[in-house]
Amino acid sequence: MKDTIYTLGYAGFSVKEFIDVLKSHEVNFVVDVRSKPFSHHNPEYDSPVISRTLEAEGIKYENFAREFGARQEDRNFYTPEGWLDFEKFMSSRQFYDGVTRILEGDYTYALMCCEENPLDCHRAIMVSRVFNEIGRDVIHLMPDGNNLTQEDLEHELVNLYFHKYEQGDLFSGYPAERELVDAAYRMRNEKIGWRYDENEFIHDRLYSENG
């Protein structure tokens, strides 16, 4: 379904299970949102390997590190405390370019990262949030088959950070529901957002320049 954006974290799947779940939802384009698309523990998901595996199954693959990666080199996207500000990056030209490519593409897309739980991953707290807000259905594919919508995820976020509100504490002074959701996103961003490490960026740049 081209109006639905799927997401999944490969940590919960074997490669066969990963491919099977993609095919069961007619996904034909995997967008890898990892800034560093390699895995020490699961080398079968290294970008060159998973790209070949998927394309042999008729599924396109592309890494969107520039557009959707959680580790951005530009310091302007970070808070004074040093973590990537998702809302600031979501308003950037490069993020907009990634969203536009998907909206204009004639594919059924899945956003891929590592973390099994979408609450722990920027694919859900940053990227799929935007697609949901502009009217696309978002489904987070889970290894146990109990898939989550973005609305399910937002409910979990509010419950995580504002549990008194969920219990019906009407006099607690909490803001309106949409404001609660936005606040919960920001709090989760602070929890999971990548912390800027200039030395790591220098190392990565030198590594890529020297092959």
Short mmCIF file of C-alpha atoms in Angstrom, two decimals:
data_model
loop_
_atom_site.label_atom_id
_atom_site.label_comp_id
_atom_site.label_asym_id
_atom_site.label_seq_id
_atom_site.Cartn_x
_atom_site.Cartn_y
_atom_site.Cartn_z
CA MET A 1 0.00 0.00 0.00
CA LYS A 2 1.71 3.16 -1.22
CA ASP A 3 -0.10 5.38 1.28
CA THR A 4 1.35 3.40 4.19
CA ILE A 5 4.88 3.82 5.52
CA TYR A 6 6.26 0.81 7.37
CA THR A 7 9.16 0.72 9.80
CA LEU A 8 11.12 -2.09 11.41
CA GLY A 9 14.28 -2.75 13.37
CA TYR A 10 16.35 -5.64 12.08
CA ALA A 11 17.49 -6.65 15.59
CA GLY A 12 14.23 -8.54 16.03
CA PHE A 13 14.43 -10.54 12.80
CA SER A 14 16.57 -13.10 11.06
CA VAL A 15 17.24 -12.12 7.45
CA LYS A 16 14.66 -14.64 6.25
CA GLU A 17 12.07 -13.29 8.69
CA PHE A 18 12.99 -9.75 7.68
CA ILE A 19 12.38 -10.50 4.01
CA ASP A 20 9.22 -12.47 4.72
CA VAL A 21 7.64 -9.65 6.70
CA LEU A 22 8.54 -7.12 4.01
CA LYS A 23 6.97 -9.28 1.32
CA SER A 24 3.87 -9.95 3.40
CA HIS A 25 3.25 -6.18 3.40
CA GLU A 26 4.25 -5.76 -0.28
CA VAL A 27 7.21 -3.54 0.62
CA ASN A 28 9.41 -3.01 -2.43
CA PHE A 29 11.76 -0.26 -1.20
CA VAL A 30 13.75 -0.33 2.05
CA VAL A 31 15.04 3.03 3.28
CA ASP A 32 17.96 2.49 5.64
CA VAL A 33 17.95 5.41 8.10
CA ARG A 34 21.22 4.47 9.81
CA SER A 35 23.96 7.10 9.73
CA LYS A 36 26.52 4.30 9.87
CA PRO A 37 24.90 1.43 7.96
CA PHE A 38 27.03 -1.36 9.40
CA SER A 39 26.67 -3.76 12.32
CA HIS A 40 29.36 -5.46 14.39
CA HIS A 41 26.88 -8.01 15.72
CA ASN A 42 24.81 -8.57 12.58
CA PRO A 43 27.11 -8.18 9.54
CA GLU A 44 24.38 -9.63 7.35
CA TYR A 45 22.76 -6.20 7.74
CA ASP A 46 25.82 -4.26 6.62
CA SER A 47 24.73 -1.95 3.83
CA PRO A 48 26.47 -3.70 0.90
CA VAL A 49 25.30 -7.13 2.12
CA ILE A 50 21.66 -6.36 2.87
CA SER A 51 21.46 -4.32 -0.32
CA ARG A 52 22.43 -7.36 -2.42
CA THR A 53 20.16 -9.64 -0.40
CA LEU A 54 17.13 -7.43 -0.82
CA GLU A 55 17.70 -6.67 -4.48
CA ALA A 56 17.95 -10.41 -5.18
CA GLU A 57 14.41 -10.59 -3.77
CA GLY A 58 13.19 -7.74 -5.96
CA ILE A 59 13.29 -5.14 -3.18
CA LYS A 60 15.14 -1.87 -3.74
CA TYR A 61 17.46 -0.58 -1.02
CA GLU A 62 19.01 2.80 -0.33
CA ASN A 63 20.72 4.41 2.63
CA PHE A 64 19.28 7.83 3.59
CA ALA A 65 21.96 8.81 6.12
CA ARG A 66 22.06 12.42 4.94
CA GLU A 67 18.29 12.82 4.88
CA PHE A 68 17.23 10.77 7.90
CA GLY A 69 20.33 9.78 9.86
CA ALA A 70 20.45 10.38 13.62
CA ARG A 71 24.13 11.40 13.57
CA GLN A 72 24.42 14.65 11.65
CA GLU A 73 27.74 16.44 11.34
CA ASP A 74 26.36 19.99 11.26
CA ARG A 75 26.54 21.35 14.81
CA ASN A 76 23.58 23.64 14.09
CA PHE A 77 21.26 20.65 14.44
CA TYR A 78 22.32 20.01 18.04
CA THR A 79 21.13 21.44 21.32
CA PRO A 80 23.52 23.37 23.60
CA GLU A 81 23.64 20.19 25.69
CA GLY A 82 24.99 18.30 22.67
CA TRP A 83 22.20 16.01 21.49
CA LEU A 84 20.57 16.05 18.06
CA ASP A 85 17.44 18.20 18.15
CA PHE A 86 14.97 16.15 16.12
CA GLU A 87 12.52 19.02 15.59
CA LYS A 88 15.28 21.31 14.35
CA PHE A 89 16.58 18.66 11.96
CA MET A 90 13.06 17.83 10.80
CA SER A 91 12.77 21.43 9.55
CA SER A 92 15.99 21.21 7.52
CA ARG A 93 16.24 21.15 3.74
CA GLN A 94 17.95 17.76 3.68
CA PHE A 95 15.23 16.14 5.78
CA TYR A 96 12.59 17.74 3.56
CA ASP A 97 14.36 16.33 0.50
CA GLY A 98 14.12 12.83 1.95
CA VAL A 99 10.44 13.18 2.76
CA THR A 100 9.73 14.54 -0.70
CA ARG A 101 11.53 11.67 -2.42
CA ILE A 102 9.37 9.16 -0.59
CA LEU A 103 6.13 11.03 -1.12
CA GLU A 104 6.83 11.32 -4.82
CA GLY A 105 8.10 7.76 -5.24
CA ASP A 106 5.97 4.98 -6.68
CA TYR A 107 6.92 2.38 -4.07
CA THR A 108 5.75 0.87 -0.81
CA TYR A 109 8.44 1.95 1.65
CA ALA A 110 9.80 0.56 4.89
CA LEU A 111 12.15 2.56 7.11
CA MET A 112 14.85 0.28 8.48
CA CYS A 113 17.09 0.78 11.49
CA CYS A 114 18.53 -1.47 14.20
CA GLU A 115 16.42 -1.14 17.35
CA GLU A 116 13.62 -3.63 17.76
CA ASN A 117 11.48 -1.27 19.86
CA PRO A 118 10.45 1.80 17.84
CA LEU A 119 10.29 3.84 21.06
CA ASP A 120 14.07 3.51 21.23
CA CYS A 121 14.73 4.57 17.66
CA HIS A 122 14.77 7.85 15.75
CA ARG A 123 13.00 6.14 12.84
CA ALA A 124 9.82 6.45 14.93
CA ILE A 125 10.51 9.42 17.19
CA MET A 126 11.73 11.59 14.31
CA VAL A 127 11.18 10.21 10.79
CA SER A 128 7.85 8.38 10.80
CA ARG A 129 6.38 11.07 13.04
CA VAL A 130 6.51 13.47 10.11
CA PHE A 131 4.86 11.05 7.68
CA ASN A 132 2.09 10.49 10.19
CA GLU A 133 1.59 14.23 10.66
CA ILE A 134 1.19 14.79 6.93
CA GLY A 135 -1.43 12.08 6.63
CA ARG A 136 0.36 8.85 5.78
CA ASP A 137 -0.52 5.73 7.74
CA VAL A 138 2.49 4.47 9.68
CA ILE A 139 2.84 0.84 10.77
CA HIS A 140 5.73 -0.35 12.93
CA LEU A 141 6.32 -4.03 12.11
CA MET A 142 7.10 -6.03 15.24
CA PRO A 143 8.72 -9.48 15.47
CA ASP A 144 5.79 -10.91 17.44
CA GLY A 145 3.30 -9.70 14.82
CA ASN A 146 1.66 -7.22 17.21
CA ASN A 147 2.27 -4.26 14.94
CA LEU A 148 1.89 -0.69 16.14
CA THR A 149 0.53 2.41 14.46
CA GLN A 150 2.15 5.77 15.08
CA GLU A 151 -0.91 6.65 17.17
CA ASP A 152 -0.28 3.55 19.31
CA LEU A 153 3.28 4.72 19.77
CA GLU A 154 2.15 8.21 20.76
CA HIS A 155 -0.18 6.72 23.34
CA GLU A 156 2.75 4.77 24.79
CA LEU A 157 4.89 7.92 24.84
CA VAL A 158 2.28 9.89 26.75
CA ASN A 159 1.79 7.01 29.16
CA LEU A 160 5.55 6.79 29.66
CA TYR A 161 6.06 10.44 30.55
CA PHE A 162 2.63 11.56 31.74
CA HIS A 163 1.15 8.48 33.35
CA LYS A 164 -0.97 10.51 35.78
CA TYR A 165 -2.75 12.05 32.80
CA GLU A 166 -3.43 8.58 31.41
CA GLN A 167 -4.98 7.63 34.74
CA GLY A 168 -7.45 10.50 34.45
CA ASP A 169 -5.91 13.06 36.76
CA LEU A 170 -7.89 15.98 35.36
CA PHE A 171 -6.59 18.51 37.86
CA SER A 172 -2.87 17.93 37.48
CA GLY A 173 -2.26 21.00 35.32
CA TYR A 174 -1.13 19.00 32.28
CA PRO A 175 -1.66 20.65 28.88
CA ALA A 176 -4.05 19.52 26.17
CA GLU A 177 -3.51 16.10 24.62
CA ARG A 178 -1.66 17.23 21.46
CA GLU A 179 0.66 19.31 23.57
CA LEU A 180 1.27 16.26 25.74
CA VAL A 181 2.21 14.21 22.69
CA ASP A 182 4.60 16.89 21.43
CA ALA A 183 6.15 17.22 24.88
CA ALA A 184 6.58 13.44 25.10
CA TYR A 185 8.33 13.42 21.72
CA ARG A 186 10.76 16.07 22.95
CA MET A 187 11.43 14.15 26.15
CA ARG A 188 12.09 10.96 24.19
CA ASN A 189 14.35 12.91 21.83
CA GLU A 190 16.46 14.00 24.79
CA LYS A 191 16.62 10.40 25.99
CA ILE A 192 17.65 8.72 22.73
CA GLY A 193 19.10 11.58 20.64
CA TRP A 194 22.65 11.09 19.43
CA ARG A 195 25.26 13.06 21.40
CA TYR A 196 27.66 15.00 19.22
CA ASP A 197 31.21 13.62 19.20
CA GLU A 198 33.54 15.71 17.03
CA ASN A 199 36.38 13.21 17.33
CA GLU A 200 34.16 10.46 15.96
CA PHE A 201 33.16 12.58 12.96
CA ILE A 202 36.81 13.38 12.24
CA HIS A 203 37.68 9.67 12.44
CA ASP A 204 34.80 8.71 10.12
CA ARG A 205 35.77 11.40 7.59
CA LEU A 206 39.40 10.31 7.48
CA TYR A 207 38.34 6.67 7.19
CA SER A 208 36.07 7.38 4.22
CA GLU A 209 38.66 9.60 2.49
CA ASN A 210 41.36 6.93 2.84
CA GLY A 211 39.15 4.07 1.80
#
